[in-house]
Amino acid sequence: MKPKRDRAEPKLDPAEVRALYQLFREEAGLVFHQDMESFIERKLHTRMVALGFELFSQYVEFLISPEGRREIEMALDEVTTHETYFFREEFQLRVFRDQVLPRLRAASESRRRLNLWSAGCSTGEEAYTLSILLDDLDLEGWDVRVVGTDLSRRCIQQARRGVYGPASFRSTPREDLARFFVDDPDGARIHGPARDRCVFTQMNLLFPERSALVGLADAVFCRNVLIYLAEDARQRVLETLFDRMSPGGYLFLGHAESLLNVTSDFEAVHFHGDVVYRRPERGTFSRSRRPPV
Ligand SMILES: C[S@@+](CC[C@H](N)C(=O)[O-])C[C@H]1O[C@@H](n2cnc3c(N)ncnc32)[C@H](O)[C@@H]1O
């Protein structure tokens, strides 16, 4: 039987919901549907209590005040989906490993440098997966790096720690688990070159200032991120990705995501098994197609 509550749980009123939705959209480009109110309420209740507020009106007021800047990050962390695991969307990773990587390797032979970016990496499984896939390539003497970035500082801290529980390994081949991970009291910890190639940093993809840290990426994985963003935010993010990709670099999106009706600045390359986007060798992102912000 559920424990009886002394008083009703605090509720968000429609004006508070509007204020929160506007804040999440401005700060991270995130859109939430009207029927997600109770989800938001549940997620933010913990934050409200942690800060000692009794009413949502007090919490929302704090959040939109200058003192609430830091709390916005915590609130965004609560309401965003961080679902991820190693070897997610395996068919796409096979295309990357067997068809895209050999091309990238050949194209980068003279400078012997390869730079991959997991944009919206959550707790790091995607970045480490790419690094594991690189391990079978003969890249002796190459400068190889996988950069993982995410809006959530908590996720980035977890990614840097590199320790994972069973849910992260639901699609990991047994031999990869044995080869790239060691036992840890909290699960399994990635180790060796596959770990050393990865660096993680917090970054909001909506604001490009920090993206220079990535350098120029030969391949970007931005999977299952755009799906949560408003149309204008998607365009802004795609412009940042475009600008931070080497000409001829590849862009991988989640299977439910596409650039249709967003931008035609990337070209679609048909590989055996999947279509992958690519930054053309020439040309810049057409700002004219960006709706006013
Ligand atoms: C569902 S996870 C995707 C993880 C991984 N790419 C994958 O496909 O398994 C989405 C991640 O995008 C991040 N995210 C959402 N909006 C973002 C933004 N504006 N800038 C950077 N990261 C963002 C969230 O924090 C979350 O960790």
PDB file of N, CA and C and ligand atoms in Angstrom, residues 24 27-30 76-77 80-86 88-89 92 118-127 149-155 202-207 221-229 233 237 253-254 257, ligand 1:
ATOM      1  N   PHE A  24      13.992  26.254 -21.093  1.00  0.00           N
ATOM      2  CA  PHE A  24      14.679  25.068 -21.634  1.00  0.00           C
ATOM      3  C   PHE A  24      14.973  25.254 -23.114  1.00  0.00           C
ATOM      4  N   GLU A  27      17.821  27.981 -23.434  1.00  0.00           N
ATOM      5  CA  GLU A  27      19.118  27.568 -22.889  1.00  0.00           C
ATOM      6  C   GLU A  27      19.736  26.382 -23.621  1.00  0.00           C
ATOM      7  N   ALA A  28      18.880  25.480 -24.112  1.00  0.00           N
ATOM      8  CA  ALA A  28      19.436  24.263 -24.727  1.00  0.00           C
ATOM      9  C   ALA A  28      18.763  23.874 -26.030  1.00  0.00           C
ATOM     10  N   GLY A  29      17.745  24.638 -26.446  1.00  0.00           N
ATOM     11  CA  GLY A  29      17.039  24.315 -27.690  1.00  0.00           C
ATOM     12  C   GLY A  29      16.015  23.206 -27.515  1.00  0.00           C
ATOM     13  N   LEU A  30      15.804  22.770 -26.277  1.00  0.00           N
ATOM     14  CA  LEU A  30      14.938  21.606 -26.037  1.00  0.00           C
ATOM     15  C   LEU A  30      13.456  21.966 -26.122  1.00  0.00           C
ATOM     16  N   LEU A  76      18.202  21.162 -16.331  1.00  0.00           N
ATOM     17  CA  LEU A  76      18.311  20.578 -17.680  1.00  0.00           C
ATOM     18  C   LEU A  76      18.783  19.132 -17.606  1.00  0.00           C
ATOM     19  N   ASP A  77      19.701  18.907 -16.690  1.00  0.00           N
ATOM     20  CA  ASP A  77      20.221  17.550 -16.508  1.00  0.00           C
ATOM     21  C   ASP A  77      19.089  16.588 -16.121  1.00  0.00           C
ATOM     22  N   THR A  80      16.473  16.095 -19.318  1.00  0.00           N
ATOM     23  CA  THR A  80      16.918  15.542 -20.607  1.00  0.00           C
ATOM     24  C   THR A  80      17.113  14.033 -20.506  1.00  0.00           C
ATOM     25  N   THR A  81      17.035  13.390 -21.653  1.00  0.00           N
ATOM     26  CA  THR A  81      17.223  11.938 -21.721  1.00  0.00           C
ATOM     27  C   THR A  81      18.689  11.660 -21.959  1.00  0.00           C
ATOM     28  N   HIS A  82      19.277  10.840 -21.098  1.00  0.00           N
ATOM     29  CA  HIS A  82      20.709  10.542 -21.247  1.00  0.00           C
ATOM     30  C   HIS A  82      20.936   9.090 -21.681  1.00  0.00           C
ATOM     31  N   GLU A  83      19.847   8.442 -22.079  1.00  0.00           N
ATOM     32  CA  GLU A  83      19.909   7.029 -22.476  1.00  0.00           C
ATOM     33  C   GLU A  83      21.020   6.784 -23.508  1.00  0.00           C
ATOM     34  N   THR A  84      21.878   5.839 -23.228  1.00  0.00           N
ATOM     35  CA  THR A  84      22.948   5.487 -24.157  1.00  0.00           C
ATOM     36  C   THR A  84      23.558   4.153 -23.742  1.00  0.00           C
ATOM     37  N   TYR A  85      24.278   3.513 -24.624  1.00  0.00           N
ATOM     38  CA  TYR A  85      24.991   2.270 -24.273  1.00  0.00           C
ATOM     39  C   TYR A  85      26.049   1.993 -25.329  1.00  0.00           C
ATOM     40  N   PHE A  86      26.976   1.129 -24.999  1.00  0.00           N
ATOM     41  CA  PHE A  86      28.053   0.785 -25.933  1.00  0.00           C
ATOM     42  C   PHE A  86      27.469   0.075 -27.160  1.00  0.00           C
ATOM     43  N   ARG A  88      25.691   1.081 -29.609  1.00  0.00           N
ATOM     44  CA  ARG A  88      24.308   1.404 -29.966  1.00  0.00           C
ATOM     45  C   ARG A  88      24.201   1.538 -31.483  1.00  0.00           C
ATOM     46  N   GLU A  89      23.128   1.054 -32.060  1.00  0.00           N
ATOM     47  CA  GLU A  89      22.896   1.087 -33.508  1.00  0.00           C
ATOM     48  C   GLU A  89      24.079   0.456 -34.250  1.00  0.00           C
ATOM     49  N   GLN A  92      24.972   0.734 -38.024  1.00  0.00           N
ATOM     50  CA  GLN A  92      25.598   1.990 -38.433  1.00  0.00           C
ATOM     51  C   GLN A  92      27.091   1.985 -38.086  1.00  0.00           C
ATOM     52  N   SER A 118      32.095  12.843 -30.634  1.00  0.00           N
ATOM     53  CA  SER A 118      30.793  12.362 -30.192  1.00  0.00           C
ATOM     54  C   SER A 118      30.095  13.565 -29.548  1.00  0.00           C
ATOM     55  N   ALA A 119      29.205  14.187 -30.301  1.00  0.00           N
ATOM     56  CA  ALA A 119      28.554  15.439 -29.875  1.00  0.00           C
ATOM     57  C   ALA A 119      27.224  15.100 -29.221  1.00  0.00           C
ATOM     58  N   GLY A 120      27.132  15.313 -27.911  1.00  0.00           N
ATOM     59  CA  GLY A 120      25.969  14.834 -27.154  1.00  0.00           C
ATOM     60  C   GLY A 120      26.250  13.409 -26.729  1.00  0.00           C
ATOM     61  N   CYS A 121      27.408  13.231 -26.064  1.00  0.00           N
ATOM     62  CA  CYS A 121      27.912  11.869 -25.794  1.00  0.00           C
ATOM     63  C   CYS A 121      27.302  11.256 -24.548  1.00  0.00           C
ATOM     64  N   SER A 122      26.504  12.047 -23.808  1.00  0.00           N
ATOM     65  CA  SER A 122      25.953  11.576 -22.535  1.00  0.00           C
ATOM     66  C   SER A 122      27.091  11.070 -21.628  1.00  0.00           C
ATOM     67  N   THR A 123      27.001   9.851 -21.138  1.00  0.00           N
ATOM     68  CA  THR A 123      27.997   9.362 -20.167  1.00  0.00           C
ATOM     69  C   THR A 123      29.221   8.720 -20.831  1.00  0.00           C
ATOM     70  N   GLY A 124      29.351   8.854 -22.145  1.00  0.00           N
ATOM     71  CA  GLY A 124      30.617   8.509 -22.802  1.00  0.00           C
ATOM     72  C   GLY A 124      30.670   7.202 -23.570  1.00  0.00           C
ATOM     73  N   GLU A 125      29.623   6.382 -23.478  1.00  0.00           N
ATOM     74  CA  GLU A 125      29.674   5.067 -24.133  1.00  0.00           C
ATOM     75  C   GLU A 125      29.907   5.186 -25.645  1.00  0.00           C
ATOM     76  N   GLU A 126      29.286   6.197 -26.278  1.00  0.00           N
ATOM     77  CA  GLU A 126      29.432   6.350 -27.730  1.00  0.00           C
ATOM     78  C   GLU A 126      30.877   6.683 -28.108  1.00  0.00           C
ATOM     79  N   ALA A 127      31.480   7.607 -27.362  1.00  0.00           N
ATOM     80  CA  ALA A 127      32.876   7.987 -27.656  1.00  0.00           C
ATOM     81  C   ALA A 127      33.804   6.792 -27.467  1.00  0.00           C
ATOM     82  N   THR A 149      31.524  15.356 -26.022  1.00  0.00           N
ATOM     83  CA  THR A 149      31.011  16.575 -25.373  1.00  0.00           C
ATOM     84  C   THR A 149      29.530  16.382 -25.044  1.00  0.00           C
ATOM     85  N   ASP A 150      29.109  17.012 -23.979  1.00  0.00           N
ATOM     86  CA  ASP A 150      27.691  16.962 -23.609  1.00  0.00           C
ATOM     87  C   ASP A 150      27.350  18.203 -22.789  1.00  0.00           C
ATOM     88  N   LEU A 151      26.064  18.524 -22.819  1.00  0.00           N
ATOM     89  CA  LEU A 151      25.542  19.636 -22.033  1.00  0.00           C
ATOM     90  C   LEU A 151      25.684  19.372 -20.532  1.00  0.00           C
ATOM     91  N   SER A 152      25.572  18.123 -20.163  1.00  0.00           N
ATOM     92  CA  SER A 152      25.507  17.762 -18.740  1.00  0.00           C
ATOM     93  C   SER A 152      26.895  17.543 -18.136  1.00  0.00           C
ATOM     94  N   ARG A 153      27.214  18.374 -17.137  1.00  0.00           N
ATOM     95  CA  ARG A 153      28.504  18.213 -16.434  1.00  0.00           C
ATOM     96  C   ARG A 153      28.577  16.880 -15.706  1.00  0.00           C
ATOM     97  N   ARG A 154      27.432  16.464 -15.153  1.00  0.00           N
ATOM     98  CA  ARG A 154      27.402  15.188 -14.417  1.00  0.00           C
ATOM     99  C   ARG A 154      27.751  14.035 -15.364  1.00  0.00           C
ATOM    100  N   CYS A 155      27.157  14.077 -16.573  1.00  0.00           N
ATOM    101  CA  CYS A 155      27.457  13.018 -17.560  1.00  0.00           C
ATOM    102  C   CYS A 155      28.940  13.035 -17.936  1.00  0.00           C
ATOM    103  N   GLN A 202      32.523  19.524 -21.215  1.00  0.00           N
ATOM    104  CA  GLN A 202      31.136  19.988 -21.213  1.00  0.00           C
ATOM    105  C   GLN A 202      30.950  21.028 -22.315  1.00  0.00           C
ATOM    106  N   MET A 203      29.873  20.928 -23.075  1.00  0.00           N
ATOM    107  CA  MET A 203      29.632  21.892 -24.152  1.00  0.00           C
ATOM    108  C   MET A 203      28.149  21.912 -24.527  1.00  0.00           C
ATOM    109  N   ASN A 204      27.600  23.113 -24.613  1.00  0.00           N
ATOM    110  CA  ASN A 204      26.229  23.271 -25.102  1.00  0.00           C
ATOM    111  C   ASN A 204      26.308  23.479 -26.616  1.00  0.00           C
ATOM    112  N   LEU A 205      25.757  22.567 -27.377  1.00  0.00           N
ATOM    113  CA  LEU A 205      25.890  22.624 -28.842  1.00  0.00           C
ATOM    114  C   LEU A 205      25.170  23.831 -29.448  1.00  0.00           C
ATOM    115  N   LEU A 206      24.325  24.455 -28.654  1.00  0.00           N
ATOM    116  CA  LEU A 206      23.578  25.609 -29.164  1.00  0.00           C
ATOM    117  C   LEU A 206      24.459  26.862 -29.242  1.00  0.00           C
ATOM    118  N   PHE A 207      25.505  26.876 -28.437  1.00  0.00           N
ATOM    119  CA  PHE A 207      26.386  28.049 -28.391  1.00  0.00           C
ATOM    120  C   PHE A 207      27.786  27.612 -28.817  1.00  0.00           C
ATOM    121  N   PHE A 221      29.635  12.064 -34.621  1.00  0.00           N
ATOM    122  CA  PHE A 221      28.452  11.290 -34.252  1.00  0.00           C
ATOM    123  C   PHE A 221      27.590  12.188 -33.380  1.00  0.00           C
ATOM    124  N   CYS A 222      26.451  12.604 -33.926  1.00  0.00           N
ATOM    125  CA  CYS A 222      25.518  13.411 -33.133  1.00  0.00           C
ATOM    126  C   CYS A 222      24.196  12.651 -33.181  1.00  0.00           C
ATOM    127  N   ARG A 223      24.132  11.586 -32.413  1.00  0.00           N
ATOM    128  CA  ARG A 223      23.002  10.662 -32.526  1.00  0.00           C
ATOM    129  C   ARG A 223      22.056  10.821 -31.332  1.00  0.00           C
ATOM    130  N   ASN A 224      20.773  10.871 -31.662  1.00  0.00           N
ATOM    131  CA  ASN A 224      19.738  10.943 -30.635  1.00  0.00           C
ATOM    132  C   ASN A 224      19.863  12.209 -29.787  1.00  0.00           C
ATOM    133  N   VAL A 225      20.205  13.286 -30.433  1.00  0.00           N
ATOM    134  CA  VAL A 225      20.284  14.598 -29.782  1.00  0.00           C
ATOM    135  C   VAL A 225      19.304  15.551 -30.478  1.00  0.00           C
ATOM    136  N   LEU A 226      19.415  15.646 -31.816  1.00  0.00           N
ATOM    137  CA  LEU A 226      18.585  16.596 -32.572  1.00  0.00           C
ATOM    138  C   LEU A 226      17.100  16.322 -32.383  1.00  0.00           C
ATOM    139  N   ILE A 227      16.780  15.078 -32.151  1.00  0.00           N
ATOM    140  CA  ILE A 227      15.386  14.660 -32.028  1.00  0.00           C
ATOM    141  C   ILE A 227      14.650  15.420 -30.899  1.00  0.00           C
ATOM    142  N   TYR A 228      15.404  15.888 -29.912  1.00  0.00           N
ATOM    143  CA  TYR A 228      14.794  16.590 -28.775  1.00  0.00           C
ATOM    144  C   TYR A 228      14.784  18.107 -28.951  1.00  0.00           C
ATOM    145  N   LEU A 229      15.327  18.580 -30.090  1.00  0.00           N
ATOM    146  CA  LEU A 229      15.510  20.024 -30.243  1.00  0.00           C
ATOM    147  C   LEU A 229      14.467  20.668 -31.159  1.00  0.00           C
ATOM    148  N   ALA A 233      16.832  25.418 -33.313  1.00  0.00           N
ATOM    149  CA  ALA A 233      17.990  24.932 -32.547  1.00  0.00           C
ATOM    150  C   ALA A 233      18.753  23.877 -33.355  1.00  0.00           C
ATOM    151  N   VAL A 237      22.692  24.036 -34.290  1.00  0.00           N
ATOM    152  CA  VAL A 237      23.617  22.952 -33.940  1.00  0.00           C
ATOM    153  C   VAL A 237      24.294  22.432 -35.204  1.00  0.00           C
ATOM    154  N   LEU A 253      23.896  10.562 -37.784  1.00  0.00           N
ATOM    155  CA  LEU A 253      22.767  10.916 -36.921  1.00  0.00           C
ATOM    156  C   LEU A 253      22.107   9.642 -36.425  1.00  0.00           C
ATOM    157  N   GLY A 254      21.208   9.763 -35.453  1.00  0.00           N
ATOM    158  CA  GLY A 254      20.463   8.594 -34.965  1.00  0.00           C
ATOM    159  C   GLY A 254      19.514   8.085 -36.048  1.00  0.00           C
ATOM    160  N   GLU A 257      16.575  10.209 -36.991  1.00  0.00           N
ATOM    161  CA  GLU A 257      16.853  11.615 -37.305  1.00  0.00           C
ATOM    162  C   GLU A 257      17.283  11.772 -38.766  1.00  0.00           C
TER     163      GLU A 257
HETATM  164  C1  LIG B   1      19.842  10.428 -25.629  1.00  0.00           C
HETATM  165  S1  LIG B   1      21.433  11.063 -25.261  1.00  0.00           S
HETATM  166  C2  LIG B   1      22.349  10.490 -26.670  1.00  0.00           C
HETATM  167  C3  LIG B   1      23.647   9.849 -26.300  1.00  0.00           C
HETATM  168  C4  LIG B   1      24.420   9.235 -27.462  1.00  0.00           C
HETATM  169  N1  LIG B   1      24.682  10.198 -28.489  1.00  0.00           N
HETATM  170  C5  LIG B   1      23.679   8.064 -28.020  1.00  0.00           C
HETATM  171  O1  LIG B   1      23.096   8.158 -29.112  1.00  0.00           O
HETATM  172  O2  LIG B   1      23.667   7.004 -27.389  1.00  0.00           O
HETATM  173  C6  LIG B   1      21.199  12.801 -25.628  1.00  0.00           C
HETATM  174  C7  LIG B   1      22.255  13.684 -24.982  1.00  0.00           C
HETATM  175  O3  LIG B   1      22.213  14.963 -25.618  1.00  0.00           O
HETATM  176  C8  LIG B   1      22.540  15.933 -24.667  1.00  0.00           C
HETATM  177  N2  LIG B   1      22.065  17.250 -25.120  1.00  0.00           N
HETATM  178  C9  LIG B   1      20.788  17.679 -25.246  1.00  0.00           C
HETATM  179  N3  LIG B   1      20.770  18.954 -25.650  1.00  0.00           N
HETATM  180  C10 LIG B   1      22.052  19.340 -25.790  1.00  0.00           C
HETATM  181  C11 LIG B   1      22.690  20.555 -26.165  1.00  0.00           C
HETATM  182  N4  LIG B   1      21.982  21.648 -26.461  1.00  0.00           N
HETATM  183  N5  LIG B   1      24.047  20.596 -26.179  1.00  0.00           N
HETATM  184  C12 LIG B   1      24.767  19.503 -25.865  1.00  0.00           C
HETATM  185  N6  LIG B   1      24.226  18.325 -25.505  1.00  0.00           N
HETATM  186  C13 LIG B   1      22.886  18.247 -25.453  1.00  0.00           C
HETATM  187  C14 LIG B   1      21.857  15.461 -23.396  1.00  0.00           C
HETATM  188  O4  LIG B   1      22.478  16.010 -22.236  1.00  0.00           O
HETATM  189  C15 LIG B   1      22.012  13.938 -23.505  1.00  0.00           C
HETATM  190  O5  LIG B   1      23.074  13.455 -22.730  1.00  0.00           O
END
